[in-house]
Amino acid sequence: MLEAISERFQKVFKALRGEGHLTEKHVDEALGEIRRALLAADVALPVVKEFTARVRERAVGEEVLSSLRPAHQVVKIVHEELTRLLGGEQKPLRLRGFPAPVLLVGLQGTGKTTTCAKLAVFIKNNLRKHVLLVPADCQRLAAREQLEQLGAQAGLPVLDTRGWSTPEEIARGALLEARRKGFEVLLFDTAGRLHVDDELMAELETLHGILKPSEVLFVADAMTGQDAVRSAEAFAARLPLTGVLLTKLDGDARGGAALSVVTVTGTPLRFAGVGERLGDLEPFHPDRMASRILGMGDMLTLIEKAQATVDAQRAEELERKLRKQGFDLEDLREQLRQLRSGGLMGQIMDLIPGAKALKGQQVDDRRLKRFEAIICSMTPRERRHPEIIKGSHRRRIARGAGTTVEEVNRLLRQYAEMRKLVKRAGSGDPRRMLRSLGM
Amino acid sequence: MELWERLRKGLGATRALFGERLMGEGGRVRVEALEEALLVADVGVETAEGIVRDFARASRSEVADAGGELAWLKARLRRLLSDDGTPPQRGMPHVVLVVGVNGTGKTTTVAKLAAAARAAGRSVVMVAADTFRAAAVEQLQSWGQRLGLEVVAHRQGADPAAVVFDALNAAKSRKLDEVIVDTAGRLHTKHNLMAELEKVRRVCGRAVTGAPQEVLLVLDATTGSNGLAQAREFREHAGVTGVVLTKLDGTAKGGVVLAVARELGVPVKWVGVGESVEDLLPFSADAFVEALLEPLQGESR
């Protein structure tokens, strides 16, 4: 799917490259692909329409028409607009009042309870405040026990709400408890609810009235599809949301819901949940999210990043060498180093036509590091003539790199595949081949 | 049925959102309208384009035979969703493994499935094999108490495969009819967790020949195109035999199951439409397709 989009993009850009100037027709053609990419990333259709219209307005006109690399200009505008929309007005958590109540709300199963504990850890560690976790989910079975166990894991106090049966009682009790014991922040885990459930939505309004929270955070699942606009809109209509928290970003969803939710609620994305451990909550990075949503569309940033990562001179050297004598393990090590320093491997690999074979297993920075260690454990001669590496060499190399022979074999296998790729690419324009290696 | 009424209401809102008539002149289906209806239902770009292509290519006589464009489309979608109808091999005990990503409603679905099995007069036990998430075991145990059904559980952090092995052996020796296993939610991209699921599956087969006879993937109706990736991975690692589409009582259509059916041939078996145990209904392709294409019914309704 992604590959398909990438190919289509490349086709469009090829067409655009041929022209010195950008016509309306060209912009529209590019925007057609961008529309498709956004939809494939699950951005809601009305949001896509609005967004592409806005980009079109910006793109068609002098800014683009007079620029030298019009195709890149369009992508850049798209990326900028996306980043701007996603970032909104970035502001730190506002924790005003004593205590400062924070309300977490959202649909069922978005990850409110886990996020609540993560946010508490974040506030404790980064803002150095006394946090009290308040389980206010009276709907789901064992929701309270879940928060209690997470609190115990994190070494954070959790209010015992067993004596109360409604969220209102819990809210009042929590305020009293916080004032008595000097908790500065109250984090409320509310029950997940459907936005069409009038009764439960009204309950949230009541809760908001009692607490007058300084932050009301909408917790949204990164895997949400088109429905994101409807649910977020409904929550925003009932509650003055102050921010959005996007969960499950450690999966492979492109996360277009982020754009939908931000657009309809008019509030910025504040945090991202990126794993199951309690430390897996990050401040939100609008530019990264924009790239993620665009997926392969974000050619420009990638090209720019890749160019910045690679030393131009060494690239030329490599190009000469490749043309003369092919690709040895020294070159691979060089590649690995440059790619790792940019943390770009995954993205670059996606960009390389035909590199999917190399991606058989997930390429991550840890593996790059291990591969580099393995190459470093070889003798210069082995690096230049990998074919001499036999069983005993492999055992020695593995010991030296602190890894296993299987891992050494895996590296050599991947190297062999890469060399094939280089040969194939090398039969054409060497510059294109270098680009295909991420340079 | 009330559920489908609610689905229609949700679609009405969608229609208002676009503020345009989706039906073309003379009762014909506009291609853009069709594409949009499919897209907003989360059918996904590729599948939507595929269906639109098929529609555009359909011959006039074919459409006429079906009884008009809309009827042709409905038939086409129903065919995509059709289950071959072969009931899963019955086992003794019959083992149902319930899998999915985090937060789709697995535990609630397990309770609903168990209640349905008991209502059908079968003896059933639930297995708390989500030993990872905090209080997941307690959650299933609370359901067990509420329903008066037995739950097999170890402590949190135990090996899920061990829990399943014990439960299956117990069920076998007590000649129970059905075992429903709740597994931990896991993102399909986490290799180690998917490997753990493979192990659970293997262990089922070791305890009871042919088990698990059913592996149900719980998909959240609000999920977008990622649902397809989920289904693909869970099918590969856990051998998914069917889908339970949950949270259909909101405004989401769950159109991604169309992509799942088209790409992977995995049928939908059940739909979840609420939080109480009765809120699990057998999937009806007819009703689902009606709700999906409702925006195309135009204003004649």
XYZ file of C-alpha atoms in Angstrom:
740
model
C 0.000 0.000 0.000
C 2.657 2.450 1.075
C 4.865 1.376 -1.740
C 2.036 1.966 -4.138
C 1.530 5.470 -2.854
C 5.233 6.125 -3.047
C 5.360 5.023 -6.630
C 2.464 7.204 -7.579
C 4.060 10.145 -5.877
C 7.279 9.581 -7.692
C 5.454 9.463 -10.951
C 3.743 12.749 -10.265
C 6.958 14.381 -9.216
C 8.744 13.119 -12.229
C 6.110 14.774 -14.314
C 6.471 17.941 -12.314
C 10.221 17.923 -12.553
C 10.049 18.168 -16.284
C 8.595 21.652 -16.080
C 10.304 24.808 -15.112
C 7.153 26.265 -13.754
C 4.175 24.928 -11.966
C 0.756 25.246 -13.497
C -2.568 24.919 -11.748
C -3.047 21.628 -13.458
C 0.172 20.334 -11.986
C -0.702 21.476 -8.510
C -4.035 19.746 -8.795
C -2.409 16.593 -9.973
C -0.008 16.597 -7.031
C -2.839 17.394 -4.673
C -4.778 14.439 -6.000
C -2.017 12.184 -4.787
C -1.773 14.055 -1.515
C -5.497 13.638 -1.013
C -5.100 9.940 -1.557
C -2.149 9.731 0.828
C -4.065 11.573 3.524
C -7.095 9.337 3.100
C -4.907 6.258 3.258
C -3.508 7.647 6.494
C -7.103 7.820 7.822
C -7.501 11.565 7.840
C -11.249 12.201 7.798
C -12.653 13.095 4.383
C -14.038 16.559 5.285
C -10.701 17.429 6.857
C -8.866 16.231 3.756
C -11.028 18.425 1.568
C -10.458 21.452 3.705
C -6.764 20.804 3.907
C -6.149 20.280 0.203
C -8.182 23.380 -0.596
C -6.000 25.388 1.720
C -2.807 23.991 0.243
C -4.057 24.652 -3.242
C -4.707 28.255 -2.382
C -1.194 28.602 -1.090
C 0.489 26.577 -3.803
C -1.059 28.024 -6.902
C 0.455 31.429 -7.234
C 3.723 33.137 -7.400
C 5.359 31.454 -4.480
C 5.377 28.210 -6.327
C 5.288 29.305 -9.918
C 8.445 31.322 -9.600
C 10.380 28.782 -7.592
C 13.029 26.681 -9.220
C 12.026 23.280 -7.911
C 8.292 23.461 -8.041
C 7.571 19.830 -7.191
C 9.536 20.020 -4.016
C 7.879 23.268 -3.202
C 4.447 21.669 -3.193
C 5.492 18.918 -0.833
C 7.162 21.452 1.362
C 4.002 23.502 1.579
C 2.014 20.402 2.399
C 4.441 19.436 5.101
C 4.544 22.925 6.561
C 0.782 23.270 6.626
C 0.431 19.877 8.232
C 3.047 20.644 10.859
C 1.473 23.975 11.611
C -1.989 22.476 11.973
C -0.802 19.636 14.154
C 1.337 21.798 16.356
C -1.134 24.570 16.945
C -0.072 26.634 19.826
C 2.313 24.480 21.808
C 2.078 25.170 25.494
C 3.165 23.363 28.621
C 0.654 21.727 30.911
C -1.220 24.399 32.764
C -1.575 23.338 36.362
C -3.315 26.167 38.113
C -5.163 26.157 41.414
C -4.660 24.130 44.518
C -5.150 21.391 43.771
C -4.989 21.578 40.000
C -7.430 18.995 38.602
C -6.692 17.392 35.250
C -9.443 15.477 33.479
C -8.774 12.694 30.988
C -11.723 11.896 28.752
C -12.395 9.821 25.659
C -14.031 6.794 24.064
C -13.657 3.292 25.439
C -10.407 1.506 24.826
C -8.308 4.482 23.770
C -5.990 3.947 26.723
C -7.138 6.490 29.300
C -6.211 4.509 32.392
C -2.717 3.631 31.218
C -2.200 7.171 29.944
C -3.363 8.562 33.274
C -0.580 6.685 35.071
C 1.945 7.698 32.408
C 0.967 11.340 32.693
C 1.255 11.173 36.474
C 4.787 9.830 36.131
C 5.577 12.619 33.679
C 4.234 15.318 36.006
C 6.058 13.880 38.982
C 9.388 13.542 37.197
C 9.370 16.627 35.019
C 7.236 19.139 36.845
C 8.089 17.921 40.337
C 4.559 18.079 41.652
C 2.687 15.895 44.086
C 0.176 13.954 42.057
C -2.810 12.005 43.259
C -4.382 9.534 40.864
C -8.163 9.420 41.063
C -10.028 6.459 39.595
C -13.364 7.951 38.572
C -14.415 5.199 36.172
C -17.484 3.657 37.784
C -18.480 1.820 34.595
C -15.871 -0.640 33.479
C -15.226 -3.612 35.695
C -11.912 -3.511 37.563
C -10.992 -0.102 36.153
C -10.176 1.077 39.672
C -8.002 -1.965 40.365
C -6.157 -1.290 37.121
C -5.259 2.257 38.144
C -4.357 1.087 41.641
C -1.962 -1.488 40.255
C -0.420 1.012 37.859
C -0.041 3.497 40.704
C 1.703 0.869 42.804
C 4.053 0.118 39.898
C 4.910 3.795 39.561
C 5.106 4.446 43.275
C 2.288 6.972 43.054
C -0.610 7.347 45.453
C -4.068 6.384 44.209
C -7.146 7.694 45.971
C -9.273 4.969 47.537
C -12.663 5.668 46.005
C -14.418 2.543 47.250
C -16.711 4.498 49.559
C -18.207 6.504 46.724
C -20.458 5.328 43.965
C -20.718 8.240 41.527
C -18.104 10.360 39.781
C -19.539 13.472 41.464
C -18.979 12.030 44.920
C -15.499 10.984 43.897
C -14.731 14.465 42.577
C -15.788 16.166 45.798
C -13.980 13.615 47.920
C -10.821 13.965 45.857
C -10.767 17.747 46.203
C -11.094 17.436 49.988
C -8.419 14.784 50.187
C -6.017 16.827 48.079
C -6.464 19.925 50.214
C -6.062 17.942 53.392
C -2.942 16.097 52.314
C -1.391 18.730 50.104
C -1.565 17.121 46.682
C -0.873 19.676 43.991
C -2.307 17.841 40.999
C -5.371 15.607 40.788
C -5.413 13.310 37.769
C -8.881 12.006 37.002
C -9.325 8.802 35.050
C -12.881 8.927 33.760
C -14.947 6.143 32.239
C -14.719 5.625 28.504
C -17.951 6.614 26.851
C -19.565 6.893 23.484
C -20.118 10.443 22.332
C -23.717 9.501 21.497
C -24.402 8.425 25.087
C -26.198 11.488 26.316
C -26.390 10.449 29.942
C -22.692 9.753 30.311
C -21.756 12.888 28.400
C -23.900 14.912 30.793
C -22.063 13.273 33.675
C -18.800 14.658 32.306
C -20.274 18.142 32.250
C -21.276 17.780 35.887
C -17.801 16.568 36.748
C -16.311 19.509 34.927
C -18.566 21.891 36.828
C -17.432 20.544 40.181
C -13.735 20.333 39.409
C -13.193 23.322 37.141
C -10.116 21.496 35.839
C -7.149 23.438 34.515
C -6.670 20.849 31.771
C -9.215 18.694 29.976
C -7.347 16.266 27.768
C -9.032 14.232 25.075
C -7.415 10.835 24.710
C -7.552 9.550 21.134
C -6.378 6.293 19.596
C -3.875 6.746 16.736
C -5.559 3.903 14.855
C -8.932 5.659 14.656
C -10.423 6.098 11.224
C -13.013 8.460 9.814
C -15.099 8.430 12.983
C -12.453 10.525 14.742
C -14.119 13.737 13.567
C -17.528 12.768 14.888
C -16.432 11.655 18.336
C -13.941 14.463 18.893
C -16.454 17.038 17.734
C -19.039 15.696 20.161
C -16.651 15.800 23.098
C -15.513 19.301 22.193
C -19.134 20.430 22.019
C -19.728 19.285 25.590
C -16.438 20.132 27.255
C -13.870 22.901 26.856
C -11.051 20.594 25.779
C -7.562 21.991 26.291
C -5.547 19.414 24.427
C -5.328 16.047 22.754
C -3.292 13.050 23.763
C -2.645 10.494 21.031
C -2.127 6.895 22.119
C -0.795 3.694 20.521
C 1.621 5.532 18.283
C 4.036 2.639 18.703
C 2.008 0.680 16.180
C 2.166 1.102 12.432
C -0.903 3.299 12.032
C -0.140 6.411 10.034
C -2.204 8.338 12.544
C -4.249 10.590 10.298
C -6.745 10.788 13.156
C -4.362 13.285 14.725
C -5.137 15.794 12.005
C -8.874 15.091 12.148
C -9.055 15.527 15.905
C -6.952 18.663 15.995
C -8.946 20.237 13.197
C -12.351 19.678 14.736
C -11.445 20.377 18.365
C -9.210 23.334 17.654
C -6.870 22.205 20.418
C -3.257 21.154 20.040
C -1.790 17.703 20.418
C 0.138 17.648 23.663
C 1.445 14.139 24.255
C 1.961 10.881 22.436
C 1.742 7.405 23.947
C 4.458 5.249 22.446
C 4.528 1.997 24.395
C 3.223 -0.107 27.226
C 5.679 0.988 29.900
C 4.893 3.875 32.197
C 7.725 5.970 30.796
C 6.360 5.676 27.269
C 4.759 9.100 27.045
C 6.403 11.785 24.944
C 5.712 15.410 24.279
C 4.205 15.630 20.852
C 6.370 16.459 17.813
C 4.223 18.033 15.100
C 6.853 17.759 12.368
C 7.427 14.067 12.962
C 3.717 13.461 12.960
C 3.330 15.367 9.713
C 5.962 13.166 8.105
C 4.298 10.080 9.459
C 0.881 11.016 8.148
C 2.258 11.858 4.726
C 4.136 8.593 4.780
C 6.091 8.291 1.593
C 4.798 11.638 0.493
C 7.349 13.440 2.512
C 10.070 13.047 -0.044
C 11.489 16.480 0.370
C 12.233 16.279 4.066
C 13.753 12.898 3.611
C 15.893 14.016 0.747
C 16.980 17.040 2.721
C 17.703 15.019 5.809
C 19.596 12.422 3.876
C 21.666 15.061 2.154
C 22.498 16.680 5.456
C 23.532 13.362 6.915
C 25.984 12.486 4.240
C 29.209 14.294 3.827
C 29.249 15.448 0.250
C 32.899 14.749 -0.288
C 32.765 11.258 1.045
C 29.767 10.671 -1.129
C 31.740 11.604 -4.181
C 34.577 9.401 -3.120
C 32.197 6.573 -2.658
C 30.629 7.202 -5.996
C 34.001 6.959 -7.732
C 34.867 3.855 -5.836
C 31.557 2.193 -6.505
C 31.926 2.812 -10.161
C 35.422 1.369 -10.203
C 35.297 -1.578 -7.873
C 31.888 -2.152 -6.356
C 30.664 -2.178 -2.830
C 32.613 -3.748 0.031
C 32.052 -3.973 3.751
C 34.033 -0.774 4.403
C 31.457 1.035 2.324
C 28.637 -0.658 4.148
C 30.099 0.453 7.449
C 30.295 3.991 6.166
C 26.672 3.802 5.127
C 25.618 2.387 8.451
C 27.400 5.144 10.343
C 25.885 7.922 8.340
C 22.439 6.453 8.449
C 22.614 5.801 12.139
C 23.774 9.291 12.945
C 20.586 10.518 11.334
C 18.445 7.786 12.825
C 17.000 7.562 9.383
C 17.531 3.985 8.416
C 13.925 2.932 8.400
C 12.776 5.897 6.391
C 15.635 5.695 3.959
C 15.094 2.004 3.476
C 11.518 2.776 2.553
C 12.763 5.189 -0.023
C 15.106 2.770 -1.719
C 13.353 1.145 -4.616
C 13.680 -2.588 -4.190
C 15.119 -2.409 -0.701
C 12.142 -4.185 0.737
C 14.039 -7.442 0.610
C 16.557 -6.000 3.008
C 13.780 -4.986 5.303
C 12.662 -8.553 5.852
C 13.281 -8.050 9.492
C 12.702 -4.751 11.150
C 15.650 -2.493 10.680
C 16.231 -0.564 13.824
C 19.070 1.529 15.093
C 20.117 -1.146 17.546
C 20.647 -3.593 14.773
C 22.635 -1.009 12.803
C 24.877 -0.561 15.776
C 25.378 -4.302 16.087
C 26.171 -4.606 12.402
C 28.686 -1.835 12.717
C 30.312 -3.619 15.651
C 30.552 -6.779 13.596
C 32.234 -5.010 10.701
C 34.599 -3.306 13.128
C 35.607 -6.722 14.439
C 36.824 -7.790 11.018
C 40.309 -7.305 9.700
C 40.727 -4.691 6.950
C 41.372 -7.488 4.514
C 38.129 -9.224 5.433
C 36.247 -5.990 4.962
C 37.618 -5.492 1.494
C 37.304 -9.129 0.464
C 34.277 -10.511 2.283
C 34.472 -13.708 0.295
C 37.464 -14.879 2.378
C 35.405 -14.948 5.576
C 35.048 -18.593 6.544
C 33.663 -20.402 9.566
C 36.573 -19.788 11.915
C 36.694 -16.139 10.898
C 33.012 -15.853 11.678
C 33.437 -17.291 15.138
C 36.257 -14.882 15.869
C 34.293 -11.919 14.525
C 31.227 -12.850 16.555
C 33.322 -13.078 19.724
C 34.909 -9.758 18.985
C 31.593 -8.041 18.439
C 29.988 -9.685 21.429
C 27.358 -11.384 19.316
C 26.566 -14.707 17.685
C 27.723 -16.357 14.502
C 24.128 -16.273 13.255
C 24.177 -12.521 13.526
C 27.425 -12.359 11.553
C 25.863 -14.579 8.923
C 22.828 -12.354 8.799
C 24.997 -9.313 8.202
C 26.888 -11.063 5.418
C 23.628 -12.155 3.845
C 22.235 -8.658 3.920
C 25.485 -7.320 2.573
C 25.310 -9.743 -0.320
C 21.782 -8.612 -1.097
C 22.816 -5.016 -0.889
C 25.695 -5.587 -3.244
C 23.310 -7.097 -5.730
C 21.150 -4.016 -5.380
C 24.126 -1.775 -5.963
C 25.073 -3.726 -9.054
C 21.591 -3.472 -10.379
C 21.359 0.244 -9.626
C 24.893 0.670 -10.895
C 23.982 -0.371 -14.356
C 22.129 2.888 -14.674
C 23.028 6.367 -13.636
C 25.500 6.248 -10.726
C 23.944 9.306 -9.190
C 20.600 7.605 -9.037
C 22.204 4.605 -7.503
C 23.675 6.735 -4.749
C 20.324 8.249 -4.114
C 18.886 4.796 -3.905
C 21.357 4.075 -1.136
C 20.002 6.997 0.754
C 22.431 9.676 -0.267
C -33.508 -3.537 14.355
C -32.615 -0.734 16.677
C -28.901 -0.965 16.060
C -29.201 -0.342 12.365
C -31.500 2.546 13.063
C -28.726 4.061 15.109
C -26.229 3.421 12.371
C -28.499 5.263 9.994
C -28.734 8.212 12.326
C -24.962 8.406 12.374
C -24.915 8.336 8.619
C -27.452 11.119 8.510
C -24.967 13.268 10.351
C -22.329 12.361 7.822
C -24.587 13.381 5.020
C -25.220 16.729 6.656
C -21.473 17.142 6.914
C -21.070 17.028 3.166
C -24.150 19.060 2.547
C -24.582 17.682 -0.900
C -26.885 15.285 -2.518
C -25.238 11.973 -2.875
C -27.670 10.578 -5.354
C -27.369 11.659 -8.943
C -30.131 12.480 -11.369
C -32.684 9.868 -12.230
C -31.892 7.535 -9.353
C -28.440 6.714 -10.637
C -25.484 6.300 -8.346
C -22.867 8.965 -8.779
C -19.396 7.490 -8.721
C -17.978 10.229 -6.493
C -20.870 9.770 -4.103
C -20.207 6.066 -3.939
C -16.530 6.600 -3.323
C -17.186 9.106 -0.565
C -19.756 6.918 1.117
C -17.242 4.097 1.194
C -14.387 6.301 2.352
C -16.255 7.853 5.269
C -17.242 4.377 6.379
C -13.530 3.437 6.666
C -13.591 0.978 3.817
C -10.138 2.280 2.907
C -8.736 3.889 -0.230
C -7.744 0.742 -2.076
C -10.888 -1.222 -1.398
C -13.087 1.790 -2.128
C -11.307 2.325 -5.427
C -11.603 -1.360 -6.201
C -15.347 -1.359 -5.615
C -15.796 1.830 -7.619
C -13.817 0.279 -10.463
C -15.944 -2.850 -10.420
C -19.040 -0.696 -10.408
C -17.881 1.365 -13.358
C -17.049 -1.774 -15.304
C -20.261 -3.611 -14.597
C -22.162 -4.196 -17.796
C -25.587 -2.702 -18.303
C -27.293 -6.065 -18.476
C -25.566 -7.219 -15.325
C -26.834 -4.157 -13.482
C -30.297 -4.564 -14.917
C -30.385 -8.191 -13.850
C -29.499 -7.179 -10.333
C -32.401 -4.725 -10.271
C -30.627 -1.397 -10.681
C -27.357 0.175 -9.734
C -27.936 0.320 -6.009
C -29.127 -3.258 -5.929
C -26.094 -4.324 -7.920
C -23.801 -2.584 -5.438
C -25.501 -4.114 -2.445
C -25.222 -7.558 -3.943
C -21.567 -6.948 -4.717
C -20.754 -5.877 -1.160
C -22.781 -8.699 0.340
C -20.837 -11.124 -1.793
C -17.568 -9.646 -0.536
C -18.691 -10.113 3.028
C -20.231 -13.505 2.593
C -19.097 -16.186 4.903
C -18.729 -19.577 3.243
C -21.011 -20.711 6.004
C -19.069 -23.778 7.076
C -19.353 -23.871 10.841
C -16.041 -24.314 12.627
C -15.055 -27.825 13.510
C -16.591 -28.581 16.869
C -14.092 -29.695 19.447
C -14.405 -31.371 22.804
C -13.983 -28.996 24.442
C -14.509 -26.342 21.801
C -11.745 -23.774 22.255
C -12.188 -20.151 21.227
C -9.177 -17.867 21.347
C -9.985 -14.153 21.464
C -7.219 -11.872 20.177
C -6.653 -8.269 19.107
C -4.839 -5.015 19.718
C -5.230 -3.059 22.943
C -8.551 -1.525 23.831
C -10.828 -3.130 21.261
C -13.003 -4.819 23.869
C -11.621 -8.345 24.083
C -12.464 -9.010 27.715
C -16.042 -7.794 27.355
C -16.393 -9.861 24.190
C -15.154 -12.960 26.006
C -17.827 -12.468 28.659
C -20.493 -11.961 25.999
C -19.412 -15.064 24.078
C -19.441 -17.111 27.272
C -22.905 -15.869 28.153
C -24.110 -16.721 24.653
C -22.648 -20.225 24.912
C -24.354 -20.803 28.225
C -27.625 -19.480 26.866
C -27.288 -22.135 24.174
C -27.115 -24.718 26.926
C -23.414 -25.386 26.773
C -21.107 -25.680 29.768
C -18.435 -23.022 29.456
C -15.359 -21.711 31.231
C -13.494 -18.439 30.654
C -9.720 -18.268 30.785
C -7.869 -15.161 31.919
C -4.779 -15.424 29.741
C -4.191 -11.664 29.760
C -1.606 -11.791 32.471
C 0.040 -8.573 31.331
C -2.339 -5.669 31.700
C -2.943 -4.420 35.209
C -6.213 -5.787 36.619
C -7.163 -7.645 33.434
C -7.588 -10.837 35.472
C -9.783 -9.007 37.983
C -11.853 -7.601 35.151
C -12.640 -11.060 33.781
C -13.225 -12.426 37.279
C -15.737 -9.658 37.937
C -17.536 -10.670 34.764
C -17.436 -14.272 35.953
C -19.069 -13.292 39.240
C -21.670 -11.178 37.542
C -22.577 -13.962 35.116
C -22.091 -16.807 37.539
C -19.495 -18.363 35.270
C -16.230 -19.951 36.154
C -12.924 -18.223 35.355
C -9.573 -19.992 35.253
C -6.770 -17.637 36.239
C -3.207 -17.593 37.448
C -1.596 -14.573 39.041
C -0.656 -11.550 36.975
C 2.625 -11.937 35.149
C 2.211 -15.698 34.769
C 2.955 -17.375 31.447
C -0.270 -17.102 29.433
C 0.465 -20.382 27.688
C 0.624 -22.128 31.063
C -2.742 -20.712 32.109
C -4.274 -21.906 28.863
C -2.715 -25.359 29.148
C -4.070 -25.839 32.677
C -7.494 -24.544 31.750
C -7.775 -26.802 28.719
C -6.732 -29.875 30.624
C -9.205 -29.101 33.367
C -11.968 -28.532 30.838
C -11.119 -31.807 29.134
C -11.218 -33.866 32.288
C -14.462 -32.232 33.345
C -15.923 -32.715 29.872
C -16.897 -29.082 29.459
C -18.314 -28.024 26.109
C -16.551 -24.757 25.552
C -13.473 -22.805 26.634
C -13.170 -19.116 25.831
C -9.729 -17.618 26.196
C -9.079 -13.914 26.816
C -5.614 -12.895 25.640
C -3.645 -9.723 26.310
C -4.096 -6.881 23.872
C -1.020 -6.488 21.712
C -0.078 -4.314 18.809
C 0.382 -6.499 15.763
C 3.759 -4.882 15.147
C 5.358 -6.255 18.321
C 7.194 -9.348 17.232
C 7.807 -10.822 20.659
C 4.156 -10.484 21.666
C 2.971 -12.026 18.424
C 5.395 -14.889 19.025
C 3.858 -15.306 22.467
C 0.477 -15.646 20.831
C 1.815 -18.307 18.495
C 2.939 -20.194 21.538
C -0.472 -19.931 23.189
C -1.974 -21.297 20.011
C 0.480 -24.185 19.889
C -0.179 -25.047 23.494
C -3.922 -25.175 22.816
C -3.291 -27.786 20.167
C -1.113 -29.779 22.510
C -3.759 -29.916 25.223
C -6.751 -30.539 22.938
C -6.328 -31.964 19.459
C -7.430 -29.502 16.814
C -7.710 -26.586 19.252
C -8.233 -23.714 18.989
C -11.147 -24.433 16.664
C -11.948 -20.749 16.506
C -9.700 -17.706 16.723
C -11.675 -14.487 16.837
C -10.041 -11.168 16.110
C -11.725 -8.327 17.949
C -11.758 -5.226 15.748
C -12.909 -1.854 17.006
C -15.410 -0.319 14.578
C -13.735 3.063 14.995
C -10.477 1.667 13.601
C -9.385 2.990 10.248
C -7.240 1.346 7.632
C -4.941 -0.037 10.309
C -7.565 -2.705 10.916
C -6.414 -4.422 7.748
C -2.817 -4.546 8.963
C -4.063 -5.921 12.266
C -6.087 -8.634 10.580
C -3.200 -9.575 8.321
C -0.721 -10.021 11.169
C -3.118 -11.736 13.543
C -4.173 -14.111 10.811
C -0.582 -14.997 10.119
C 0.462 -15.460 13.744
C -2.719 -16.607 15.427
C -4.668 -18.189 12.563
C -7.690 -15.912 12.865
C -10.884 -17.585 11.634
C -13.299 -14.703 12.106
C -13.806 -11.134 13.225
C -15.849 -9.662 16.052
C -16.642 -6.057 15.176
C -17.149 -4.103 18.405
C -18.432 -0.652 19.320
C -20.899 -0.493 16.464
C -23.278 1.363 18.763
C -21.436 4.638 18.153
C -21.300 6.463 14.850
C -18.502 4.388 13.326
C -19.372 2.002 10.494
C -16.484 -0.402 10.750
C -16.109 -0.449 6.988
C -12.590 -1.804 7.340
C -14.073 -5.299 7.619
C -14.901 -4.978 3.946
C -11.202 -4.552 3.231
C -10.418 -7.438 5.547
C -12.901 -9.682 3.779
C -11.750 -8.614 0.333
C -8.014 -8.846 0.951
C -7.800 -11.675 3.432
C -11.085 -13.528 3.119
C -11.670 -13.408 6.856
C -15.411 -13.128 7.575
C -17.150 -11.175 10.323
C -18.912 -13.442 12.785
C -20.298 -11.171 15.494
C -20.935 -7.516 16.170
C -20.768 -5.784 19.553
C -23.347 -3.061 20.083
C -23.182 -2.183 23.759
C -21.778 -2.889 27.155
C -24.197 -5.493 28.478
C -23.920 -9.215 27.761
C -26.863 -9.311 25.376
C -25.179 -6.763 23.149
C -23.472 -9.300 20.938
C -25.294 -10.091 17.719
C -24.546 -12.488 14.897
C -23.254 -10.505 11.948
C -25.727 -9.730 9.211
C -24.171 -8.792 5.883
C -27.548 -7.488 4.659
C -27.963 -5.003 7.486
C -24.330 -4.001 7.372
C -24.429 -3.240 3.647
C -27.702 -1.342 4.027
C -26.134 0.902 6.654
C -22.971 1.358 4.621
C -24.748 2.429 1.451
C -27.466 4.388 3.169
C -26.057 7.741 1.963
C -26.748 6.545 -1.576
C -30.429 6.022 -0.928
C -30.828 9.695 -1.712
C -33.671 11.720 -0.393
C -36.412 9.388 -1.464
C -36.284 7.795 1.972
